[in-house]
């Protein structure tokens, strides 16, 4: 069996196993720990003294080899903060007005991709398959081929892929499309993303040799999440949360503090809920956990300030001396705590404006008590909505509809909650994180073989 080598910008190093790092790190960690192999990427640090040359740091834990590189300040600014987070991220989330593309950012992006392409081949031992992750490393496959790497190379995009008319606004989009076509296999979270990509190729150059492009929705380890959620439910933090609520119902949101997550509209909907449905005042608490993410990007600082204002406004308007309607926490928690909090919640509020998948939505479902499950309010623009149609699906641009959905979730009869939950659990069991990894790897082997025979 070939050894799996995954490459991603974000690597969950063994020393950081429990910290909040987003869904890619969570999904890849469970995939890699099951199969073994190597994880190659950025170590999350910036070294002011680096000037060009450096060596990867290699460590091993739980059967996984971790090889990481550190970035210089300039590389971090241009490649990560600049091109990845202020060009590709907003563009791929359909937020064209947040795209700030400058030539030095494009150059910085390609330079860091070249750096990783040069450092990977010496770490390979032969008989590997290489699985590249996310928008940070679109050119990597092509650059590895130029280094003489012949192994199967696949790419998986964790974010949405936008339609042609949005994508073509990107200066220098052509080399990115060409680079994607050099992979044996390109994977997407949903059918819409895959179809947008294929449509881009049709518009750009119909005669270009297409890679195999398929849908592989990332997921969770359902039983492991359920077990950990149960432990979290009974943990000291889980019990303290319950005591603080008394008999009030809990609605929960867990999102990196990102403009794509729809927090502004969610807060506005909650304010309108309290305004229109006075019966929920004093009876419901909304806990929003929002760890700061990419805080050096101006748009993230702006949304943070606005949410602080809105949270203060909502609490100022409705709080009583013995009840605070909104608990807004600007910090991250260990995932085991998050799962315990999800298990203690009556309603999950997952309402991104657009999201590749959203693993929290899946974790919320797996964390529920089968006998008395909570209800999920889920944006139709989260990738997870394609599978979790037992949720109360909402349009996050329609604040009034979200008010109705929150009210529906808070008053949903037990029978309906059970039925919807069962439907969602069945979907999660059909397509879990193990299946995600196996399906991708199998398709990558097949695609590589097929390309090889085409070339003969
Ligand atoms: O690495 P950061 O810049 O700190 O950001 C965290 C991750 O955010 C994004 O996560 C995506 O992947 C999830 C798993 O597939 C998916 O559920 C979610 O919808 C996506 O937004 C980003 O794509 C990752 O590269 C980042 O590491
Ligand atoms: O304080 C936090 C907030 C989130 N998470 C985890 O981070 C992941 C977030 O993944 P998701 O796909 O929902 O969104 P992303 O952040 O990748 O856009 C989930 O596994 C959460 O349980 C965490 O461990 N601690």
Short mmCIF file of C-alpha atoms and ligand atoms in Angstrom, two decimals:
data_model
loop_
_atom_site.label_atom_id
_atom_site.label_comp_id
_atom_site.label_asym_id
_atom_site.label_seq_id
_atom_site.Cartn_x
_atom_site.Cartn_y
_atom_site.Cartn_z
CA UNK A 1 0.00 0.00 0.00
CA UNK A 2 1.37 3.47 -0.86
CA UNK A 3 2.25 5.86 1.92
CA UNK A 4 -0.01 8.88 2.24
CA UNK A 5 1.63 12.32 2.17
CA UNK A 6 -0.71 15.22 2.86
CA UNK A 7 0.29 18.82 2.32
CA UNK A 8 -1.62 21.72 3.83
CA UNK A 9 -0.79 25.19 5.02
CA UNK A 10 -2.26 24.54 8.47
CA UNK A 11 -0.78 21.54 10.27
CA UNK A 12 -2.07 20.44 13.68
CA UNK A 13 1.29 19.66 15.29
CA UNK A 14 1.29 17.03 18.07
CA UNK A 15 1.99 19.78 20.61
CA UNK A 16 -1.18 21.62 19.47
CA UNK A 17 -3.48 18.62 19.13
CA UNK A 18 -6.27 20.06 21.21
CA UNK A 19 -6.17 23.68 20.13
CA UNK A 20 -8.73 25.39 17.89
CA UNK A 21 -7.41 25.36 14.34
CA UNK A 22 -10.39 24.99 12.09
CA UNK A 23 -11.99 22.13 10.24
CA UNK A 24 -9.17 21.28 7.86
CA UNK A 25 -6.81 20.45 10.73
CA UNK A 26 -9.55 18.51 12.55
CA UNK A 27 -10.54 16.49 9.47
CA UNK A 28 -7.00 15.74 8.34
CA UNK A 29 -5.85 14.74 11.79
CA UNK A 30 -8.49 12.03 12.09
CA UNK A 31 -7.80 10.87 8.51
CA UNK A 32 -4.02 10.67 8.98
CA UNK A 33 -3.98 9.09 12.41
CA UNK A 34 -5.95 6.17 11.03
CA UNK A 35 -3.73 5.56 8.00
CA UNK A 36 -0.30 6.83 9.12
CA UNK A 37 1.94 8.73 6.71
CA UNK A 38 3.38 12.21 6.58
CA UNK A 39 1.90 15.69 7.03
CA UNK A 40 3.86 18.51 5.43
CA UNK A 41 3.10 22.22 5.79
CA UNK A 42 3.65 25.48 7.64
CA UNK A 43 4.42 25.26 11.36
CA UNK A 44 2.27 28.33 12.07
CA UNK A 45 5.30 30.41 13.11
CA UNK A 46 7.02 33.44 11.61
CA UNK A 47 10.76 33.94 11.91
CA UNK A 48 11.97 37.49 11.37
CA UNK A 49 15.52 36.24 10.67
CA UNK A 50 14.79 33.81 7.82
CA UNK A 51 16.31 34.87 4.55
CA UNK A 52 15.66 32.27 1.86
CA UNK A 53 17.28 29.00 3.00
CA UNK A 54 15.86 26.81 5.78
CA UNK A 55 15.35 23.16 6.67
CA UNK A 56 12.08 21.42 7.55
CA UNK A 57 11.61 20.32 11.13
CA UNK A 58 10.60 16.65 11.32
CA UNK A 59 8.90 14.97 14.29
CA UNK A 60 6.82 11.80 14.72
CA UNK A 61 3.75 11.16 16.90
CA UNK A 62 0.93 8.58 16.83
CA UNK A 63 2.33 6.97 13.69
CA UNK A 64 2.33 10.25 11.75
CA UNK A 65 5.47 12.06 10.58
CA UNK A 66 5.17 15.84 10.73
CA UNK A 67 7.51 17.91 8.52
CA UNK A 68 7.07 21.65 8.77
CA UNK A 69 8.63 24.83 7.46
CA UNK A 70 8.63 28.24 9.06
CA UNK A 71 7.84 31.38 7.03
CA UNK A 72 9.66 34.70 6.96
CA UNK A 73 7.68 37.84 7.83
CA UNK A 74 7.56 38.88 4.17
CA UNK A 75 6.34 35.45 3.06
CA UNK A 76 3.70 35.43 5.78
CA UNK A 77 2.49 38.91 4.78
CA UNK A 78 2.35 38.27 1.04
CA UNK A 79 1.43 34.61 0.79
CA UNK A 80 -0.77 33.95 3.85
CA UNK A 81 -2.21 37.29 4.95
CA UNK A 82 -2.09 38.81 1.48
CA UNK A 83 -2.88 36.36 -1.30
CA UNK A 84 -4.48 33.47 0.61
CA UNK A 85 -6.58 35.53 3.01
CA UNK A 86 -7.22 38.79 1.14
CA UNK A 87 -7.52 37.46 -2.39
CA UNK A 88 -8.44 33.78 -2.67
CA UNK A 89 -10.50 33.47 0.54
CA UNK A 90 -12.90 36.37 -0.21
CA UNK A 91 -13.07 35.47 -3.90
CA UNK A 92 -13.89 31.83 -3.19
CA UNK A 93 -16.58 32.99 -0.74
CA UNK A 94 -18.14 35.27 -3.38
CA UNK A 95 -17.02 38.48 -1.56
CA UNK A 96 -15.45 40.33 -4.48
CA UNK A 97 -15.34 43.71 -2.74
CA UNK A 98 -13.01 42.21 -0.09
CA UNK A 99 -10.45 41.10 -2.71
CA UNK A 100 -7.24 43.15 -2.54
CA UNK A 101 -4.93 41.74 -5.16
CA UNK A 102 -1.48 43.26 -5.77
CA UNK A 103 1.33 41.92 -7.89
CA UNK A 104 3.68 41.36 -4.93
CA UNK A 105 1.01 39.18 -3.30
CA UNK A 106 0.73 37.00 -6.41
CA UNK A 107 4.52 36.71 -6.52
CA UNK A 108 4.75 35.93 -2.80
CA UNK A 109 2.16 33.17 -3.23
CA UNK A 110 4.01 31.49 -6.07
CA UNK A 111 7.36 31.87 -4.23
CA UNK A 112 6.07 30.07 -1.13
CA UNK A 113 4.58 27.35 -3.33
CA UNK A 114 8.00 26.96 -4.99
CA UNK A 115 9.63 26.78 -1.55
CA UNK A 116 7.36 23.91 -0.49
CA UNK A 117 7.78 22.17 -3.87
CA UNK A 118 11.57 22.23 -3.42
CA UNK A 119 11.49 20.88 0.13
CA UNK A 120 9.05 18.02 -0.36
CA UNK A 121 10.92 15.69 -2.80
CA UNK A 122 13.89 15.02 -0.42
CA UNK A 123 11.38 13.91 2.24
CA UNK A 124 9.83 11.27 -0.06
CA UNK A 125 10.96 7.64 0.19
CA UNK A 126 9.22 6.24 -2.92
CA UNK A 127 5.77 4.65 -3.39
CA UNK A 128 3.85 7.60 -1.99
CA UNK A 129 0.66 9.30 -2.99
CA UNK A 130 0.51 13.04 -2.45
CA UNK A 131 -2.68 14.76 -1.35
CA UNK A 132 -2.52 18.59 -1.49
CA UNK A 133 -5.09 20.61 0.47
CA UNK A 134 -6.73 23.95 -0.10
CA UNK A 135 -6.32 27.28 -1.85
CA UNK A 136 -2.92 28.02 -0.28
CA UNK A 137 -1.29 25.40 -2.49
CA UNK A 138 -3.09 25.38 -5.86
CA UNK A 139 0.17 25.54 -7.90
CA UNK A 140 2.00 22.92 -5.82
CA UNK A 141 1.10 19.87 -7.96
CA UNK A 142 2.41 21.49 -11.13
CA UNK A 143 5.59 22.66 -9.34
CA UNK A 144 6.17 19.15 -7.96
CA UNK A 145 5.83 17.69 -11.47
CA UNK A 146 8.45 20.22 -12.62
CA UNK A 147 10.71 18.83 -9.85
CA UNK A 148 10.34 15.38 -11.40
CA UNK A 149 7.82 13.92 -8.92
CA UNK A 150 5.89 11.13 -10.66
CA UNK A 151 3.70 9.93 -7.78
CA UNK A 152 -0.10 10.34 -7.96
CA UNK A 153 -0.93 13.92 -6.89
CA UNK A 154 -4.45 14.98 -5.92
CA UNK A 155 -5.90 18.27 -4.71
CA UNK A 156 -8.85 18.89 -2.40
CA UNK A 157 -10.48 22.31 -1.97
CA UNK A 158 -11.99 22.85 1.48
CA UNK A 159 -13.73 26.12 0.51
CA UNK A 160 -16.41 26.78 -2.08
CA UNK A 161 -15.37 27.28 -5.72
CA UNK A 162 -17.07 30.34 -7.26
CA UNK A 163 -18.82 30.69 -10.62
CA UNK A 164 -16.84 31.81 -13.70
CA UNK A 165 -18.01 35.42 -13.61
CA UNK A 166 -16.63 35.78 -10.07
CA UNK A 167 -13.49 33.71 -10.67
CA UNK A 168 -12.42 35.60 -13.77
CA UNK A 169 -12.27 38.87 -11.78
CA UNK A 170 -9.06 37.55 -10.25
CA UNK A 171 -5.94 38.99 -11.87
CA UNK A 172 -3.81 35.98 -12.83
CA UNK A 173 -6.62 33.42 -12.65
CA UNK A 174 -5.42 31.65 -15.81
CA UNK A 175 -2.26 30.04 -14.31
CA UNK A 176 -4.35 28.84 -11.36
CA UNK A 177 -6.78 27.02 -13.65
CA UNK A 178 -3.89 25.55 -15.63
CA UNK A 179 -2.23 24.43 -12.37
CA UNK A 180 -5.42 22.71 -11.22
CA UNK A 181 -5.48 20.78 -14.51
CA UNK A 182 -2.04 19.30 -13.73
CA UNK A 183 -3.42 17.27 -10.81
CA UNK A 184 -4.56 13.71 -11.40
CA UNK A 185 -7.65 14.38 -9.32
CA UNK A 186 -9.35 17.55 -8.00
CA UNK A 187 -11.88 17.14 -5.19
CA UNK A 188 -14.63 19.48 -3.99
CA UNK A 189 -16.99 19.61 -1.03
CA UNK A 190 -20.22 19.89 -3.06
CA UNK A 191 -21.62 19.41 -6.54
CA UNK A 192 -22.08 23.17 -6.97
CA UNK A 193 -18.34 23.75 -6.40
CA UNK A 194 -17.33 21.00 -8.81
CA UNK A 195 -19.73 22.24 -11.47
CA UNK A 196 -18.47 25.83 -11.08
CA UNK A 197 -14.90 24.59 -11.60
CA UNK A 198 -15.80 22.60 -14.73
CA UNK A 199 -17.75 25.56 -16.06
CA UNK A 200 -14.68 27.80 -15.54
CA UNK A 201 -12.62 25.38 -17.64
CA UNK A 202 -15.24 25.42 -20.38
CA UNK A 203 -15.18 29.22 -20.50
CA UNK A 204 -11.43 29.56 -20.18
CA UNK A 205 -10.21 26.89 -22.59
CA UNK A 206 -12.51 24.05 -23.56
CA UNK A 207 -9.60 22.13 -25.19
CA UNK A 208 -7.48 22.05 -21.97
CA UNK A 209 -6.88 18.50 -20.70
CA UNK A 210 -9.20 18.21 -17.70
CA UNK A 211 -8.30 16.47 -14.47
CA UNK A 212 -10.78 14.05 -12.95
CA UNK A 213 -13.03 16.29 -10.79
CA UNK A 214 -15.28 14.78 -8.12
CA UNK A 215 -17.21 15.50 -4.96
CA UNK A 216 -15.91 14.24 -1.59
CA UNK A 217 -17.76 15.90 1.32
CA UNK A 218 -15.46 16.03 4.36
CA UNK A 219 -16.96 14.77 7.59
CA UNK A 220 -16.30 13.66 11.15
CA UNK A 221 -15.69 10.42 13.01
CA UNK A 222 -19.29 10.08 14.22
CA UNK A 223 -18.72 7.60 17.07
CA UNK A 224 -15.62 9.37 18.34
CA UNK A 225 -17.43 12.74 18.37
CA UNK A 226 -20.45 11.20 20.13
CA UNK A 227 -18.20 9.64 22.78
CA UNK A 228 -16.18 12.79 23.33
CA UNK A 229 -19.36 14.88 23.47
CA UNK A 230 -20.74 12.59 26.14
CA UNK A 231 -17.55 13.01 28.16
CA UNK A 232 -17.69 16.78 27.65
CA UNK A 233 -21.36 16.80 28.71
CA UNK A 234 -20.41 15.23 32.03
CA UNK A 235 -17.18 17.19 32.46
CA UNK A 236 -16.80 19.94 35.03
CA UNK A 237 -17.17 22.60 32.28
CA UNK A 238 -20.30 20.91 30.92
CA UNK A 239 -21.88 20.84 34.35
CA UNK A 240 -20.86 24.42 35.12
CA UNK A 241 -22.50 25.55 31.89
CA UNK A 242 -25.72 23.77 32.88
CA UNK A 243 -25.70 25.27 36.39
CA UNK A 244 -25.24 28.76 34.96
CA UNK A 245 -28.30 28.29 32.74
CA UNK A 246 -30.62 27.07 35.49
CA UNK A 247 -33.63 25.84 33.47
CA UNK A 248 -33.14 28.15 30.52
CA UNK A 249 -32.74 26.78 27.01
CA UNK A 250 -29.40 27.14 25.24
CA UNK A 251 -28.84 28.16 21.63
CA UNK A 252 -25.22 27.85 20.49
CA UNK A 253 -22.99 29.10 17.67
CA UNK A 254 -19.33 28.10 17.24
CA UNK A 255 -17.42 29.81 14.45
CA UNK A 256 -14.02 31.32 13.74
CA UNK A 257 -14.54 35.07 13.81
CA UNK A 258 -14.87 35.33 10.04
CA UNK A 259 -17.15 37.51 7.89
CA UNK A 260 -18.12 34.38 5.94
CA UNK A 261 -19.78 32.84 9.02
CA UNK A 262 -22.83 35.13 9.02
CA UNK A 263 -22.50 36.32 12.62
CA UNK A 264 -23.84 39.80 11.96
CA UNK A 265 -27.13 38.58 10.48
CA UNK A 266 -27.36 35.88 13.18
CA UNK A 267 -27.06 38.51 15.95
CA UNK A 268 -29.62 40.73 14.21
CA UNK A 269 -32.01 37.79 13.92
CA UNK A 270 -31.59 37.02 17.62
CA UNK A 271 -32.39 40.61 18.54
CA UNK A 272 -35.53 40.46 16.36
CA UNK A 273 -36.50 37.13 17.96
CA UNK A 274 -36.43 38.68 21.42
CA UNK A 275 -38.33 41.68 20.11
CA UNK A 276 -41.09 39.71 18.37
CA UNK A 277 -41.38 36.70 20.71
CA UNK A 278 -41.36 38.10 24.21
CA UNK A 279 -41.99 34.57 25.58
CA UNK A 280 -38.33 33.75 24.90
CA UNK A 281 -37.05 36.67 26.99
CA UNK A 282 -35.58 35.37 30.22
CA UNK A 283 -36.03 31.81 28.94
CA UNK A 284 -33.28 31.48 26.31
CA UNK A 285 -29.54 32.07 26.34
CA UNK A 286 -27.54 32.37 23.12
CA UNK A 287 -23.89 31.34 23.57
CA UNK A 288 -21.69 32.43 20.67
CA UNK A 289 -18.11 31.17 20.72
CA UNK A 290 -16.00 33.07 18.17
CA UNK A 291 -12.21 32.65 18.43
CA UNK A 292 -10.31 35.44 16.70
CA UNK A 293 -9.02 34.34 13.31
CA UNK A 294 -6.72 36.13 10.83
CA UNK A 295 -6.90 39.20 13.07
CA UNK A 296 -4.31 41.13 11.01
CA UNK A 297 -6.69 41.38 8.05
CA UNK A 298 -8.69 44.67 8.17
CA UNK A 299 -12.05 43.10 7.25
CA UNK A 300 -11.72 40.70 10.20
CA UNK A 301 -10.98 43.58 12.56
CA UNK A 302 -14.03 45.45 11.23
CA UNK A 303 -16.45 42.56 11.75
CA UNK A 304 -14.99 42.04 15.22
CA UNK A 305 -15.67 45.65 16.19
CA UNK A 306 -19.17 45.56 14.77
CA UNK A 307 -20.06 42.37 16.63
CA UNK A 308 -18.78 43.85 19.88
CA UNK A 309 -21.09 46.79 19.31
CA UNK A 310 -24.06 44.53 18.44
CA UNK A 311 -23.50 42.22 21.43
CA UNK A 312 -23.40 45.22 23.78
CA UNK A 313 -26.48 46.65 22.10
CA UNK A 314 -28.52 43.43 22.42
CA UNK A 315 -27.55 42.88 26.05
CA UNK A 316 -28.06 46.57 26.87
CA UNK A 317 -31.53 46.43 25.35
CA UNK A 318 -32.86 43.16 26.82
CA UNK A 319 -30.74 42.03 29.80
CA UNK A 320 -32.35 41.78 33.23
CA UNK A 321 -30.56 41.86 36.58
CA UNK A 322 -30.72 38.02 36.59
CA UNK A 323 -30.52 37.18 32.85
CA UNK A 324 -28.08 38.07 30.06
CA UNK A 325 -29.46 37.05 26.64
CA UNK A 326 -26.19 36.84 24.69
CA UNK A 327 -22.89 35.38 25.88
CA UNK A 328 -20.34 36.40 23.30
CA UNK A 329 -16.91 34.81 23.79
CA UNK A 330 -13.99 35.96 21.66
CA UNK A 331 -11.82 32.99 22.44
CA UNK A 332 -11.26 29.40 21.40
CA UNK A 333 -11.84 26.25 23.47
CA UNK A 334 -10.40 22.77 23.25
CA UNK A 335 -12.52 20.71 20.92
CA UNK A 336 -13.55 18.37 23.75
CA UNK A 337 -15.09 21.36 25.56
CA UNK A 338 -16.80 22.51 22.38
CA UNK A 339 -18.34 19.06 21.90
CA UNK A 340 -19.58 19.07 25.50
CA UNK A 341 -21.16 22.50 25.00
CA UNK A 342 -22.82 21.31 21.78
CA UNK A 343 -24.20 18.31 23.65
CA UNK A 344 -25.71 20.63 26.29
CA UNK A 345 -27.45 22.82 23.67
CA UNK A 346 -31.09 22.79 22.60
CA UNK A 347 -30.53 24.61 19.32
CA UNK A 348 -27.48 24.85 17.03
CA UNK A 349 -27.22 28.06 15.00
CA UNK A 350 -24.98 27.53 11.97
CA UNK A 351 -25.76 30.28 9.50
CA UNK A 352 -22.75 31.11 7.31
CA UNK A 353 -23.18 33.36 4.28
CA UNK A 354 -21.09 30.72 2.51
CA UNK A 355 -18.96 27.86 3.88
CA UNK A 356 -17.05 25.01 2.24
CA UNK A 357 -18.51 22.41 4.59
CA UNK A 358 -18.82 23.48 8.28
CA UNK A 359 -17.85 20.61 10.53
CA UNK A 360 -19.45 22.22 13.58
CA UNK A 361 -22.86 21.51 11.99
CA UNK A 362 -21.97 17.81 11.79
CA UNK A 363 -20.49 17.80 15.28
CA UNK A 364 -23.67 19.35 16.68
CA UNK A 365 -25.75 16.50 15.25
CA UNK A 366 -23.39 13.73 16.41
CA UNK A 367 -23.20 15.27 19.91
CA UNK A 368 -26.97 15.12 20.58
CA UNK A 369 -28.75 12.79 22.97
CA UNK A 370 -30.77 10.39 20.72
CA UNK A 371 -33.65 10.39 23.22
CA UNK A 372 -33.97 14.18 23.36
CA UNK A 373 -31.98 15.72 20.51
CA UNK A 374 -31.60 19.45 19.89
CA UNK A 375 -32.66 21.11 16.63
CA UNK A 376 -30.27 22.50 14.05
CA UNK A 377 -30.79 25.77 12.18
CA UNK A 378 -28.50 25.57 9.16
CA UNK A 379 -27.67 27.92 6.29
CA UNK A 380 -28.42 26.56 2.85
CA UNK A 381 -25.04 28.04 1.84
CA UNK A 382 -23.01 25.73 4.10
CA UNK A 383 -21.66 22.70 2.23
CA UNK A 384 -23.10 20.59 5.06
CA UNK A 385 -26.65 21.53 3.94
CA UNK A 386 -26.31 19.20 0.92
CA UNK A 387 -26.31 16.23 3.34
CA UNK A 388 -28.11 17.60 6.44
CA UNK A 389 -31.52 18.33 4.98
CA UNK A 390 -33.13 17.28 8.26
CA UNK A 391 -32.04 20.66 9.64
CA UNK A 392 -34.25 23.76 9.54
CA UNK A 393 -32.62 25.23 6.43
CA UNK A 394 -32.42 29.01 6.14
CA UNK A 395 -31.30 31.72 3.76
CA UNK A 396 -28.82 33.72 5.90
CA UNK A 397 -29.53 36.86 3.85
CA UNK A 398 -33.15 36.71 5.06
CA UNK A 399 -33.06 37.85 8.69
CA UNK A 400 -36.83 37.50 9.11
CA UNK A 401 -36.74 33.92 7.92
CA UNK A 402 -33.97 33.24 10.46
CA UNK A 403 -36.17 34.66 13.23
CA UNK A 404 -38.93 32.22 12.23
CA UNK A 405 -36.42 29.36 12.08
CA UNK A 406 -35.06 30.13 15.58
CA UNK A 407 -38.60 30.21 16.94
CA UNK A 408 -39.47 26.96 15.13
CA UNK A 409 -36.35 25.26 16.54
CA UNK A 410 -37.05 26.47 20.09
CA UNK A 411 -40.63 25.20 19.99
CA UNK A 412 -40.15 22.01 17.93
CA UNK A 413 -41.98 18.98 19.39
CA UNK A 414 -39.88 16.02 20.55
CA UNK A 415 -41.22 13.67 17.84
CA UNK A 416 -40.18 16.02 15.05
CA UNK A 417 -36.76 16.62 16.63
CA UNK A 418 -36.13 12.89 16.81
CA UNK A 419 -37.22 12.31 13.23
CA UNK A 420 -35.05 15.11 11.84
CA UNK A 421 -32.07 14.05 13.97
CA UNK A 422 -32.32 10.42 12.81
CA UNK A 423 -32.40 11.55 9.19
CA UNK A 424 -29.23 13.63 9.73
CA UNK A 425 -27.45 10.86 11.66
CA UNK A 426 -28.16 8.40 8.85
CA UNK A 427 -26.54 10.83 6.41
CA UNK A 428 -23.50 11.27 8.69
CA UNK A 429 -23.06 7.53 9.04
CA UNK A 430 -23.26 7.00 5.27
CA UNK A 431 -20.43 9.45 4.64
CA UNK A 432 -18.00 9.83 7.54
CA UNK A 433 -14.40 11.09 7.62
CA UNK A 434 -12.99 7.59 7.00
CA UNK A 435 -15.07 7.22 3.89
CA UNK A 436 -13.93 10.73 2.77
CA UNK A 437 -10.28 9.69 2.98
CA UNK A 438 -10.76 6.24 1.45
CA UNK A 439 -12.90 7.49 -1.45
CA UNK A 440 -10.42 10.25 -2.29
CA UNK A 441 -7.39 7.96 -2.18
CA UNK A 442 -9.09 5.26 -4.26
CA UNK A 443 -10.17 7.83 -6.85
CA UNK A 444 -6.63 9.28 -6.90
CA UNK A 445 -5.08 5.87 -7.60
CA UNK A 446 -7.64 5.25 -10.37
CA UNK A 447 -7.16 8.69 -11.92
CA UNK A 448 -3.35 8.36 -11.90
CA UNK A 449 -3.53 4.95 -13.52
CA UNK A 450 -5.98 6.22 -16.15
CA UNK A 451 -3.74 9.22 -16.98
CA UNK A 452 -0.74 6.92 -17.28
CA UNK A 453 -2.51 4.69 -19.80
CA UNK A 454 -3.74 7.74 -21.78
CA UNK A 455 -0.13 8.92 -22.08
CA UNK A 456 0.99 5.58 -23.63
O1 LIG B 1 -5.76 28.10 8.84
P1 LIG B 1 -6.59 29.34 9.16
O2 LIG B 1 -6.30 30.47 8.22
O3 LIG B 1 -6.47 29.70 10.60
O4 LIG B 1 -8.14 28.96 8.95
C1 LIG B 1 -8.72 27.76 9.41
C2 LIG B 1 -9.21 26.89 8.25
O5 LIG B 1 -10.34 27.56 7.65
C3 LIG B 1 -10.88 26.99 6.47
O6 LIG B 1 -11.57 25.76 6.79
C4 LIG B 1 -12.31 25.03 5.82
O7 LIG B 1 -12.17 23.65 6.01
C5 LIG B 1 -13.19 22.96 6.73
C6 LIG B 1 -12.91 21.46 6.64
O8 LIG B 1 -12.99 21.02 5.30
C7 LIG B 1 -14.57 23.29 6.20
O9 LIG B 1 -15.56 22.62 6.99
C8 LIG B 1 -14.79 24.79 6.27
O10 LIG B 1 -16.03 25.11 5.68
C9 LIG B 1 -13.69 25.53 5.50
O11 LIG B 1 -13.86 26.92 5.74
C10 LIG B 1 -9.79 26.80 5.44
O12 LIG B 1 -10.33 26.22 4.26
C11 LIG B 1 -8.62 25.99 5.98
O13 LIG B 1 -7.57 25.92 5.03
C12 LIG B 1 -8.09 26.70 7.23
O14 LIG B 1 -7.05 25.93 7.81
O1 LIG B 2 -13.01 27.16 19.94
C1 LIG B 2 -13.08 26.33 19.04
C2 LIG B 2 -13.83 26.53 17.86
C3 LIG B 2 -13.87 25.52 16.91
N1 LIG B 2 -13.20 24.36 17.10
C4 LIG B 2 -13.26 23.28 16.10
O2 LIG B 2 -12.80 23.80 14.85
C5 LIG B 2 -13.48 23.17 13.77
C6 LIG B 2 -14.09 24.23 12.87
O3 LIG B 2 -14.36 23.64 11.63
P1 LIG B 2 -15.44 24.17 10.61
O4 LIG B 2 -15.40 23.26 9.45
O5 LIG B 2 -16.77 24.31 11.25
O6 LIG B 2 -15.00 25.66 10.19
P2 LIG B 2 -13.62 26.35 9.77
O7 LIG B 2 -13.10 27.02 10.99
O8 LIG B 2 -12.71 25.28 9.26
O9 LIG B 2 -14.00 27.34 8.72
C7 LIG B 2 -14.52 22.25 14.40
O10 LIG B 2 -14.03 20.92 14.45
C8 LIG B 2 -14.68 22.81 15.82
O11 LIG B 2 -15.09 21.87 16.79
C9 LIG B 2 -12.46 24.14 18.26
O12 LIG B 2 -11.86 23.08 18.44
N2 LIG B 2 -12.43 25.12 19.20
#
